[in-house]
PDB file of C-alpha atoms in Angstrom:
ATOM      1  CA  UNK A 764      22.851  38.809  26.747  1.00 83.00           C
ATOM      2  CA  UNK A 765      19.638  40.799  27.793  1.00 88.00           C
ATOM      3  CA  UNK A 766      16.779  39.257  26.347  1.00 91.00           C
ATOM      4  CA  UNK A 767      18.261  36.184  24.883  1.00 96.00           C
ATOM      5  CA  UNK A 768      14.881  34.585  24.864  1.00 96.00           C
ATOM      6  CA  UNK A 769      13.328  37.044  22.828  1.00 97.00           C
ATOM      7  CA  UNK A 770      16.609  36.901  19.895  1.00 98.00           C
ATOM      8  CA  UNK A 771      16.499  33.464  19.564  1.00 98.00           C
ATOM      9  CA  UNK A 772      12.659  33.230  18.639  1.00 97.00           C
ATOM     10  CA  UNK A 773      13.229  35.956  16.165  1.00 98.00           C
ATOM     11  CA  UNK A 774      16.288  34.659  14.871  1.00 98.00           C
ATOM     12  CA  UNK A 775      14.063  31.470  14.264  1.00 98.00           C
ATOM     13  CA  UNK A 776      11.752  32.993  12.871  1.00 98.00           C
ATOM     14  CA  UNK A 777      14.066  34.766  10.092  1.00 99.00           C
ATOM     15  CA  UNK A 778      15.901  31.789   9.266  1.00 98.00           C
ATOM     16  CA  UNK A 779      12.597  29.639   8.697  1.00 98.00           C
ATOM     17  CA  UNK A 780      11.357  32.549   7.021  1.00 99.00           C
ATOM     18  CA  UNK A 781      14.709  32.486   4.771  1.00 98.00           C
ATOM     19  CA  UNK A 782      14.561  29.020   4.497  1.00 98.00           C
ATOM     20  CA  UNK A 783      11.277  29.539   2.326  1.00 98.00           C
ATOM     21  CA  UNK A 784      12.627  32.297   0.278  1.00 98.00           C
ATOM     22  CA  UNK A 785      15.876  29.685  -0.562  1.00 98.00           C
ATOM     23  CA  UNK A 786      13.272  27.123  -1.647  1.00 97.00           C
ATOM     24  CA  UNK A 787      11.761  29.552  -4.126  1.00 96.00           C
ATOM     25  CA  UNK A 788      15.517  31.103  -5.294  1.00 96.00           C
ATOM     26  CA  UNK A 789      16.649  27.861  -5.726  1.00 93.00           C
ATOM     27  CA  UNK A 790      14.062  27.131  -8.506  1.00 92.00           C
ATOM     28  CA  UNK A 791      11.785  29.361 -11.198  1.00 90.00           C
ATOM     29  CA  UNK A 792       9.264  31.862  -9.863  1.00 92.00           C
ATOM     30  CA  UNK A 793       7.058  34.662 -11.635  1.00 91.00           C
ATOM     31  CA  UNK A 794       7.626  38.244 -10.743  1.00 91.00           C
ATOM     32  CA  UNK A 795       4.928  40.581 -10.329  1.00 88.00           C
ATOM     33  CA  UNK A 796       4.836  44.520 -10.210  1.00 87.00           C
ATOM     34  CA  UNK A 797       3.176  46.314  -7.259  1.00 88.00           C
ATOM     35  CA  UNK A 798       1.111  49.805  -7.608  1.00 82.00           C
ATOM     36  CA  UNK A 799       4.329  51.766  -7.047  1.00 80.00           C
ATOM     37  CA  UNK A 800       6.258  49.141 -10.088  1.00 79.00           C
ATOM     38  CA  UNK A 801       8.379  47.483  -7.586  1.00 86.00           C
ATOM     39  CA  UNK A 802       8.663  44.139  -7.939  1.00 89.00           C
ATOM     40  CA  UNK A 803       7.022  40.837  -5.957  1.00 89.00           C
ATOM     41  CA  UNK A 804       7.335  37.501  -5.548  1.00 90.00           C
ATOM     42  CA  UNK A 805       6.231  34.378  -3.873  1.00 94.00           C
ATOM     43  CA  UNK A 806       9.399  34.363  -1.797  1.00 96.00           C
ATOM     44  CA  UNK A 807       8.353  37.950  -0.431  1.00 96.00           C
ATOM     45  CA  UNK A 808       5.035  36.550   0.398  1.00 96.00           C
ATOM     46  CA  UNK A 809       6.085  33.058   1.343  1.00 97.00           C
ATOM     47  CA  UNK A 810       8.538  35.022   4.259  1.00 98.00           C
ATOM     48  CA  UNK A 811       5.776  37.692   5.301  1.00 98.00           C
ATOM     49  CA  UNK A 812       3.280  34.880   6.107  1.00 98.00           C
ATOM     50  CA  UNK A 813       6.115  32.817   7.851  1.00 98.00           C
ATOM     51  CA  UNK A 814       6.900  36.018  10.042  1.00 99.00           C
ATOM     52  CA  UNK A 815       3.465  37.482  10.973  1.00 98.00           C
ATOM     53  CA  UNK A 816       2.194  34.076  11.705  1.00 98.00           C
ATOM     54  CA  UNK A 817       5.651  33.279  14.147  1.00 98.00           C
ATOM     55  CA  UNK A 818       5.202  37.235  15.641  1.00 98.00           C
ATOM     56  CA  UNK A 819       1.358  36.681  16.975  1.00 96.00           C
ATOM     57  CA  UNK A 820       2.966  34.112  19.420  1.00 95.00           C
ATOM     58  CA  UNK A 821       5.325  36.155  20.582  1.00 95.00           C
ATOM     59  CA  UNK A 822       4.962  38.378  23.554  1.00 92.00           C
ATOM     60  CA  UNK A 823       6.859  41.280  24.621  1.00 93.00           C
ATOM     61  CA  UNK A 824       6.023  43.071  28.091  1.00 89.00           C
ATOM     62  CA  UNK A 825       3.746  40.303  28.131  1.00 90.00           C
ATOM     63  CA  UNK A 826       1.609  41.646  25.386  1.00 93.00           C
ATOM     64  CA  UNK A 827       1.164  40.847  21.794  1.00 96.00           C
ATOM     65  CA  UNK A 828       2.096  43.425  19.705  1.00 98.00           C
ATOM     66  CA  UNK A 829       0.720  45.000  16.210  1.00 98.00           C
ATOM     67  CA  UNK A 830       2.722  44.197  13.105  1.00 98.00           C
ATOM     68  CA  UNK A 831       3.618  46.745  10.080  1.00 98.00           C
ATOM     69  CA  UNK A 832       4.863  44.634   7.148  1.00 98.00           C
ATOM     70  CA  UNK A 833       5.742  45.739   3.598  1.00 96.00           C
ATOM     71  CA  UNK A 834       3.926  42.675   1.881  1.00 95.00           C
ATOM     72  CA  UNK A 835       0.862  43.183   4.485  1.00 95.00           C
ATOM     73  CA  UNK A 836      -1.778  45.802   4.674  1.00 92.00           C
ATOM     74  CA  UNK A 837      -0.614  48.943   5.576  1.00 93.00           C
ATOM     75  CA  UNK A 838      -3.197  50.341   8.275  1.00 95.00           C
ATOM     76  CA  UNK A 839      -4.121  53.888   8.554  1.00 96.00           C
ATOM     77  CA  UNK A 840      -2.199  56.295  10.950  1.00 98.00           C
ATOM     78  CA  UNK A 841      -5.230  57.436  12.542  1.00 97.00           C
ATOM     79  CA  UNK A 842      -4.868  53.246  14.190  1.00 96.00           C
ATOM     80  CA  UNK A 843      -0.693  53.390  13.596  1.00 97.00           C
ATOM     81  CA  UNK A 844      -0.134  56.842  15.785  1.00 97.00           C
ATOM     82  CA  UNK A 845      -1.989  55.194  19.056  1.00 96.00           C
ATOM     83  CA  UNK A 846       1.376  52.308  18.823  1.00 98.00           C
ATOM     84  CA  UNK A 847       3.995  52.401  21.072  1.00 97.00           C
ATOM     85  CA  UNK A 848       5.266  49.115  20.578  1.00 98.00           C
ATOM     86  CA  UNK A 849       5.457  46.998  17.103  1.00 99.00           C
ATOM     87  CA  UNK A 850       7.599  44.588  15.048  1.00 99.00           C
ATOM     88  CA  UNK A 851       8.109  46.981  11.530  1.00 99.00           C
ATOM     89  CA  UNK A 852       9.940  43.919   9.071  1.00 99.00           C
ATOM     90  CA  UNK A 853      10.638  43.518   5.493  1.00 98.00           C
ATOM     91  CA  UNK A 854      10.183  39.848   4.690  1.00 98.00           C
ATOM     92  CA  UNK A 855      12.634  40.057   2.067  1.00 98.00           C
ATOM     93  CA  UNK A 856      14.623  43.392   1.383  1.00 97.00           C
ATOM     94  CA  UNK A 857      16.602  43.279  -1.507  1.00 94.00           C
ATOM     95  CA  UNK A 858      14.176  41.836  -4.562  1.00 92.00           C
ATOM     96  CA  UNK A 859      15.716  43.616  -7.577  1.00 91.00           C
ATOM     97  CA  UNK A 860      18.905  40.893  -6.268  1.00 94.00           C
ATOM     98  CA  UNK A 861      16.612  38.456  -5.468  1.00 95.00           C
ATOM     99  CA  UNK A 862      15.760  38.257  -9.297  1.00 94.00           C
ATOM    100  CA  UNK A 863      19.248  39.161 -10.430  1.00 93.00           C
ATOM    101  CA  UNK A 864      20.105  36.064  -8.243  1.00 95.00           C
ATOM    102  CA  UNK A 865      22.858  37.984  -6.675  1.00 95.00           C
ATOM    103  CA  UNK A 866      22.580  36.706  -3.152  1.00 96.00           C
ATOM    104  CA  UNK A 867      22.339  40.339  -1.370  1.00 97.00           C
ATOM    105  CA  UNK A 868      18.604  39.720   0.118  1.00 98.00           C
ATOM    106  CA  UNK A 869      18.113  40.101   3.738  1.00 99.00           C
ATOM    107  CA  UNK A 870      15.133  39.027   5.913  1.00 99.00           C
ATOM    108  CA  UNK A 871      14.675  42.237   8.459  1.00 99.00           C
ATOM    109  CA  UNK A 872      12.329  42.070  11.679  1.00 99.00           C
ATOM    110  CA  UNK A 873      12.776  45.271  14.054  1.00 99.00           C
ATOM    111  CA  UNK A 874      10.746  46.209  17.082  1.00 99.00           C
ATOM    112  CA  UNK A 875      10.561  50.085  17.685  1.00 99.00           C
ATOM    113  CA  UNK A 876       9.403  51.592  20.443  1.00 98.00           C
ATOM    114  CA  UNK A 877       8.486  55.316  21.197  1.00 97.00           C
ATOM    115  CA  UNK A 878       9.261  55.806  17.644  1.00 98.00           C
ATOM    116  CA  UNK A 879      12.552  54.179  17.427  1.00 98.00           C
ATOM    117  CA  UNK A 880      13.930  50.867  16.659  1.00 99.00           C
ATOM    118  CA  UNK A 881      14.817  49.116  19.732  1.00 98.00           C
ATOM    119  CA  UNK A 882      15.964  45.972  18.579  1.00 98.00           C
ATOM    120  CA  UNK A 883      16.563  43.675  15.211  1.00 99.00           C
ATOM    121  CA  UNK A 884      17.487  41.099  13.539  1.00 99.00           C
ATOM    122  CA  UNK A 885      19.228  40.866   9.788  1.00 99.00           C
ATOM    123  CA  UNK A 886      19.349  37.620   7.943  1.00 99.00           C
ATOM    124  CA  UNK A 887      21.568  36.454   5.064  1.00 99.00           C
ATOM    125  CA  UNK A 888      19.687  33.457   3.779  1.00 99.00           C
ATOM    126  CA  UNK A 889      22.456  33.055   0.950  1.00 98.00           C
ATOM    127  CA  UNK A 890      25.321  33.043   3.544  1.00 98.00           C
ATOM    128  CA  UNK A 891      23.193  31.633   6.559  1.00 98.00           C
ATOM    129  CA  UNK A 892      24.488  34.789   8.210  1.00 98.00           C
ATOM    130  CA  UNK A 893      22.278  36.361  11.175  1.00 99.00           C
ATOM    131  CA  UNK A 894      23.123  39.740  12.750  1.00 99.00           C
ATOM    132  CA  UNK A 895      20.859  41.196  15.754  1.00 99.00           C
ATOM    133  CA  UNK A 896      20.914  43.456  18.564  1.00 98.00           C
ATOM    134  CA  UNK A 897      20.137  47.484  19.287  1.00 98.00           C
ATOM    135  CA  UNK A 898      21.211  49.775  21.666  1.00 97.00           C
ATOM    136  CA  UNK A 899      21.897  48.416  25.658  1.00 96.00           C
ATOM    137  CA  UNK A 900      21.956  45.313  23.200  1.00 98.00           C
ATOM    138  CA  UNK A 901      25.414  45.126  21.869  1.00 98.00           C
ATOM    139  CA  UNK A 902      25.872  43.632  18.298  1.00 98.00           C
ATOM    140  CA  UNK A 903      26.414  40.238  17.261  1.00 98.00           C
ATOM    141  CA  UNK A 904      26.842  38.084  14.144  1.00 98.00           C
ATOM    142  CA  UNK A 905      26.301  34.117  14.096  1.00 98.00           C
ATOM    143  CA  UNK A 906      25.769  31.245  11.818  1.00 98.00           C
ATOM    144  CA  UNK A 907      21.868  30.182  10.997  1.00 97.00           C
ATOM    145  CA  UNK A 908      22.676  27.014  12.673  1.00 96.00           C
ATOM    146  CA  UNK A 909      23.135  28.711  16.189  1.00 95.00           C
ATOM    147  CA  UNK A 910      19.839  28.304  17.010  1.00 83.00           C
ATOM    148  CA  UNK A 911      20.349  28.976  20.749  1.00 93.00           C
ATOM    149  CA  UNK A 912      22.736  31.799  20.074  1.00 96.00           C
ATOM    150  CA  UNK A 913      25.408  30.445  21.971  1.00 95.00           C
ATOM    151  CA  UNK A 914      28.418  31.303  19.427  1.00 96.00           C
ATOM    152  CA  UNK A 915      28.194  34.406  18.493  1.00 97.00           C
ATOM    153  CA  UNK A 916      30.546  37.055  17.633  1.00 97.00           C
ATOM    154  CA  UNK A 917      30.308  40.439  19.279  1.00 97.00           C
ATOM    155  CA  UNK A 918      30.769  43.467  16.392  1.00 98.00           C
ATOM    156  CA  UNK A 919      32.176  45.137  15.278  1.00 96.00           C
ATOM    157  CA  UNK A 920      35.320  43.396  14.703  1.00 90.00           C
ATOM    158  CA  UNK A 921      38.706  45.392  14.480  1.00 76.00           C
ATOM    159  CA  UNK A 922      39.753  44.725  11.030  1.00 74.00           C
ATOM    160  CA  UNK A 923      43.080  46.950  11.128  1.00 78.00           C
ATOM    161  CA  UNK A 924      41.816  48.703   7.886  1.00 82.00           C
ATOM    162  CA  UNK A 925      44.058  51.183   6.703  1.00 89.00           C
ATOM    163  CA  UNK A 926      42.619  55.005   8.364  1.00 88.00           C
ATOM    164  CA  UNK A 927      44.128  57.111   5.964  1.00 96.00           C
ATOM    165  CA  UNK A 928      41.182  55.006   2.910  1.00 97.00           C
ATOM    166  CA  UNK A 929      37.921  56.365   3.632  1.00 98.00           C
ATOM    167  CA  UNK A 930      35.514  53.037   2.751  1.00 98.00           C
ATOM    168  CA  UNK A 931      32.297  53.527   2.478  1.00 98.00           C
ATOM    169  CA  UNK A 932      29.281  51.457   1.626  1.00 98.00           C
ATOM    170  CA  UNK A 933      27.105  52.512  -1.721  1.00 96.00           C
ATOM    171  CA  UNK A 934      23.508  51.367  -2.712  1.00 89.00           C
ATOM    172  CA  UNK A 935      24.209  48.858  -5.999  1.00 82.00           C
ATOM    173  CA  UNK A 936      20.790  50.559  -7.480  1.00 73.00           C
ATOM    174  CA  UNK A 937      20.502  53.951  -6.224  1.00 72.00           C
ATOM    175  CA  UNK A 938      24.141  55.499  -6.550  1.00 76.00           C
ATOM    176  CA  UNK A 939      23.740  59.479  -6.895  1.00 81.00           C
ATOM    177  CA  UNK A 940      25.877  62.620  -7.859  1.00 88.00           C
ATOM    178  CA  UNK A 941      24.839  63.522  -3.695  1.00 94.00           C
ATOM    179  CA  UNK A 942      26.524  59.922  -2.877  1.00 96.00           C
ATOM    180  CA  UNK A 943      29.770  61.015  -4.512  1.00 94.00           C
ATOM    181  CA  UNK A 944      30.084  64.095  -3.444  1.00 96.00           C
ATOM    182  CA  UNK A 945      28.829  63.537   0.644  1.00 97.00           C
ATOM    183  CA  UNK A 946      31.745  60.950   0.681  1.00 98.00           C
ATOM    184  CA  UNK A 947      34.742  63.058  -0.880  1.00 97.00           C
ATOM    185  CA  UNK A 948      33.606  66.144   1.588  1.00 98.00           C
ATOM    186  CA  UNK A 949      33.841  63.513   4.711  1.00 98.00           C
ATOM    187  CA  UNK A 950      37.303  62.055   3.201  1.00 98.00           C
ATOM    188  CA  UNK A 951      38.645  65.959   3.692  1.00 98.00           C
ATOM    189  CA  UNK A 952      37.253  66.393   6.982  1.00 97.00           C
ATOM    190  CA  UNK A 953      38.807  63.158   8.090  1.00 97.00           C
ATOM    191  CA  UNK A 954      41.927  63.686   6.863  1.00 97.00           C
ATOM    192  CA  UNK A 955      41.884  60.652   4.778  1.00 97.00           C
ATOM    193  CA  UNK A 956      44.221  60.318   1.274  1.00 97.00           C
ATOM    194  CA  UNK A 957      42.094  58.310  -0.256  1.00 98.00           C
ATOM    195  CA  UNK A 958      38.128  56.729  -0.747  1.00 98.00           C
ATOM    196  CA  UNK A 959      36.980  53.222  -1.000  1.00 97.00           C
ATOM    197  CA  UNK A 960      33.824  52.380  -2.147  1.00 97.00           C
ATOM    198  CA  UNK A 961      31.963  48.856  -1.601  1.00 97.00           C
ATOM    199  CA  UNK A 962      28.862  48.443  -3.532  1.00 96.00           C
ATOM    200  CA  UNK A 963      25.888  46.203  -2.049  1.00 96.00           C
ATOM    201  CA  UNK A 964      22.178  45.561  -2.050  1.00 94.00           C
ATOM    202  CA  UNK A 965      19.477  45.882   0.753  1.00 96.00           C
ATOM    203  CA  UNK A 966      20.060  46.072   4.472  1.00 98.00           C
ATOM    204  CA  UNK A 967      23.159  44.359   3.891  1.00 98.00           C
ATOM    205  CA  UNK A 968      25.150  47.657   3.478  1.00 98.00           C
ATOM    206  CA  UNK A 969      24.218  48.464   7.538  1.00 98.00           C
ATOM    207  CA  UNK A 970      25.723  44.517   8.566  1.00 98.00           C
ATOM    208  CA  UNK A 971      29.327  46.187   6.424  1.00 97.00           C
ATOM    209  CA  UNK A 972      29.086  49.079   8.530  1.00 98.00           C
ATOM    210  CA  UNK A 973      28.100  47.267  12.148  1.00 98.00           C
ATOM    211  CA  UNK A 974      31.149  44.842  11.267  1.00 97.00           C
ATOM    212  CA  UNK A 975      33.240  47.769  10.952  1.00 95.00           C
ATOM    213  CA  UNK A 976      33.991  46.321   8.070  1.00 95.00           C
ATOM    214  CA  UNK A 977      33.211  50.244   5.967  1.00 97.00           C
ATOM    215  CA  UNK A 978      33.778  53.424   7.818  1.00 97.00           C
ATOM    216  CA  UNK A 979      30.371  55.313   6.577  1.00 98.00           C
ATOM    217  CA  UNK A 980      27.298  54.318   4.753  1.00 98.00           C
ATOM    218  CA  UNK A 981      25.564  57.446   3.268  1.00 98.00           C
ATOM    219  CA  UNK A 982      22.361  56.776   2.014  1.00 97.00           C
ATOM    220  CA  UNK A 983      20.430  59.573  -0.400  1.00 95.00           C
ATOM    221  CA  UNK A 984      18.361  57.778  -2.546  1.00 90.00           C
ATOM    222  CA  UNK A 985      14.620  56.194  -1.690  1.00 91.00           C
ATOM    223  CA  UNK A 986      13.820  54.185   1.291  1.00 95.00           C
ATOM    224  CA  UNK A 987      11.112  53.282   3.542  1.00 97.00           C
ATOM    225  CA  UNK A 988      10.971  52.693   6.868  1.00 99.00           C
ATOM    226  CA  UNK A 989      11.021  48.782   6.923  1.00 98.00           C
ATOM    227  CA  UNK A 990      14.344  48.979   4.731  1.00 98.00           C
ATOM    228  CA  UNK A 991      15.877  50.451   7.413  1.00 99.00           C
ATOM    229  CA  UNK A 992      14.665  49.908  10.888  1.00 99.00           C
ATOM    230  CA  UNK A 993      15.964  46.190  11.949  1.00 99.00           C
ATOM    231  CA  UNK A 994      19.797  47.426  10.599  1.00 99.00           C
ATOM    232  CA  UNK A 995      19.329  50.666  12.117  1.00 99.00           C
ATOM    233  CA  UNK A 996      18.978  48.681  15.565  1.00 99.00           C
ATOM    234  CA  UNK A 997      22.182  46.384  14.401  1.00 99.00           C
ATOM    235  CA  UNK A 998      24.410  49.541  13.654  1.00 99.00           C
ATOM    236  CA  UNK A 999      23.288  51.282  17.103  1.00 98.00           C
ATOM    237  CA  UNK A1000      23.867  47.914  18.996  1.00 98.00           C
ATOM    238  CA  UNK A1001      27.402  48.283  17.249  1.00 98.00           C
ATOM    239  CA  UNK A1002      28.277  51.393  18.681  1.00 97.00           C
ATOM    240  CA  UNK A1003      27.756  53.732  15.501  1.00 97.00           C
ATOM    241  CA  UNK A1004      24.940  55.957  14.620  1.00 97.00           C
ATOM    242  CA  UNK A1005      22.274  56.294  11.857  1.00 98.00           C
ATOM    243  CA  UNK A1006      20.761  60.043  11.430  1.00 98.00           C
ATOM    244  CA  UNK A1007      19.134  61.803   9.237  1.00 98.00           C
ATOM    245  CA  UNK A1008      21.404  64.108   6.901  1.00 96.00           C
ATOM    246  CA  UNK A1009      20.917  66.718   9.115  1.00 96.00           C
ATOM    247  CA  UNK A1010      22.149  65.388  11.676  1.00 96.00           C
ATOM    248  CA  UNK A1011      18.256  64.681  13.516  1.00 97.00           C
ATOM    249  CA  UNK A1012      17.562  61.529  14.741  1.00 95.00           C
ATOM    250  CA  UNK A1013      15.365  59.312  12.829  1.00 98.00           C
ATOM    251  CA  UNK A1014      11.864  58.615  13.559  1.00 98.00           C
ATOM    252  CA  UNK A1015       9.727  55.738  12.662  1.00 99.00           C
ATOM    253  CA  UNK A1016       5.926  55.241  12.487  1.00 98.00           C
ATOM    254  CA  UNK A1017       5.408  58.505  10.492  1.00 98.00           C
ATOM    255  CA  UNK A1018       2.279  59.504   9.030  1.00 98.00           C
ATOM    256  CA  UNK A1019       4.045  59.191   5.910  1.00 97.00           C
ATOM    257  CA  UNK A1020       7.066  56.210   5.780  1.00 98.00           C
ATOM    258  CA  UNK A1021       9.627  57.014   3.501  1.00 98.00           C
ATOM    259  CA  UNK A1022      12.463  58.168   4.850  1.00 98.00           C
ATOM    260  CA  UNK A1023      14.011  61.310   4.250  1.00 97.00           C
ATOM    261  CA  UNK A1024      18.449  60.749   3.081  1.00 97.00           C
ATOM    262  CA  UNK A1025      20.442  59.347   6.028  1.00 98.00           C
ATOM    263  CA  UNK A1026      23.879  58.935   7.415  1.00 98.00           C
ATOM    264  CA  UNK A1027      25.909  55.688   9.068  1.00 98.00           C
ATOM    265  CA  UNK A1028      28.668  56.343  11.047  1.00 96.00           C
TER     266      UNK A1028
END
């Protein structure tokens, strides 16, 4: 495995940081609303801190690299467009099921380079599931306890799923009218008789699709950048792609960081 050191101090770092965030979901915590009404906790804090304080030790190219955060400060991109290497995580994607204490909530740290995410890692605190890995990577799953990431499964896995179903992952909070109708037009091109759909929350939806576990995973309401850039490495490691709708490749470290509707495949 390429870079082995490098996985298993992020992988540490995601599972201490989801170790914290358990703490906090076993017991009662406030919720707060940020200036754009999305919701906050100490557990997104509590992870963030755990995570940018692990990430100043680490060096890659034997240099210490800037870090974009969605609980930190988000620095101008008159600094940001002069990066060519950073970790881009979301110390806890997922929040709305964080409250709703539904157990989809992922810790996500990605590094992207030249505008593109090179590597991540995707955490499961509930399950003490990790997945990591990018492109030249490969793909693999493994238990929190791994800590040396010596038992690890290599995705996807061939699940003999029946061809002629189309399944495809769906946001549980943002399904659309575009959703629906993306995923019967692909069902006719493929051929297939009939559609599947499998409902989930955060980055979880791109670990479904790297385990080959759903066929698509078309994406067309809001995101940012940090939802998406540790999976997006996962699903590339696993052999599929993520694009934008049109087919473009998507680019990270914009001057603006939502990202515009995408496709897994």
């Amino acid at each position: 495995m390429k870079n082995k050191k490098l996985f298993i101090e992020l992988a540490r770092t995601a599972v201490a940081a989801g170790d914290a965030i358990m703490e906090i979901y076993s017991g009662e915590f406030n919720v707060e609303l940020k200036d754009d009404n999305s919701p906050l906790t100490a557990a997104d804090k509590a992870s963030h801190n755990i995570i940018a304080d692990a990430l100043s030790d680490v060096l890659y190219m034997n240099e210490s690299l800037p870090l974009l955060s969605e609980e930190g400060d988000m620095p101008a991109y008159e600094l940001r467009q002069n990066w060519n290497r950073f970790w881009l995580i979301d110390p806890l994607d997922g929040t709305k099921e964080f409250i709703s204490r539904n157990g989809e909530f992922t810790v996500n740290i990605a590094l992207i380079e030249t505008g593109h995410p090179k590597l991540g890692i995707v955490y499961l605190p509930v399950k003490r599931l990790l997945y990591f890995g990018g492109a030249g990577y490969g793909t693999f799953r493994t238990a929190a306890d791994d800590v040396v990431l010596e038992n690890v499964l290599k995705l996807p896995v061939e699940t003999g799923r029946d061809r002629t179903i189309l399944t495809a992952a769906g946001s549980r909070s943002h399904r659309s009218s575009d959703f629906d109708g993306w995923v019967e037009a692909e069902a006719a091109r493929r051929g297939c008789s009939s559609i599947k759909i499998i409902t989930a929350g955060s980055s979880l939806k791109f670990c479904l699709a790297a385990e080959g576990l759903v066929d698509v995973y078309p994406r067309f309401g809001p995101t940012m950048e940090w939802d998406t850039a540790a999976a997006h490495a996962v699903v590339e490691g696993a052999g599929k792609q993520c694009c934008c709708a049109d087919g473009s490749r998507m680019l990270y470290n914009k001057p603006d960081m939502r990202n515009g509707h995408f496709i897994v495949k």
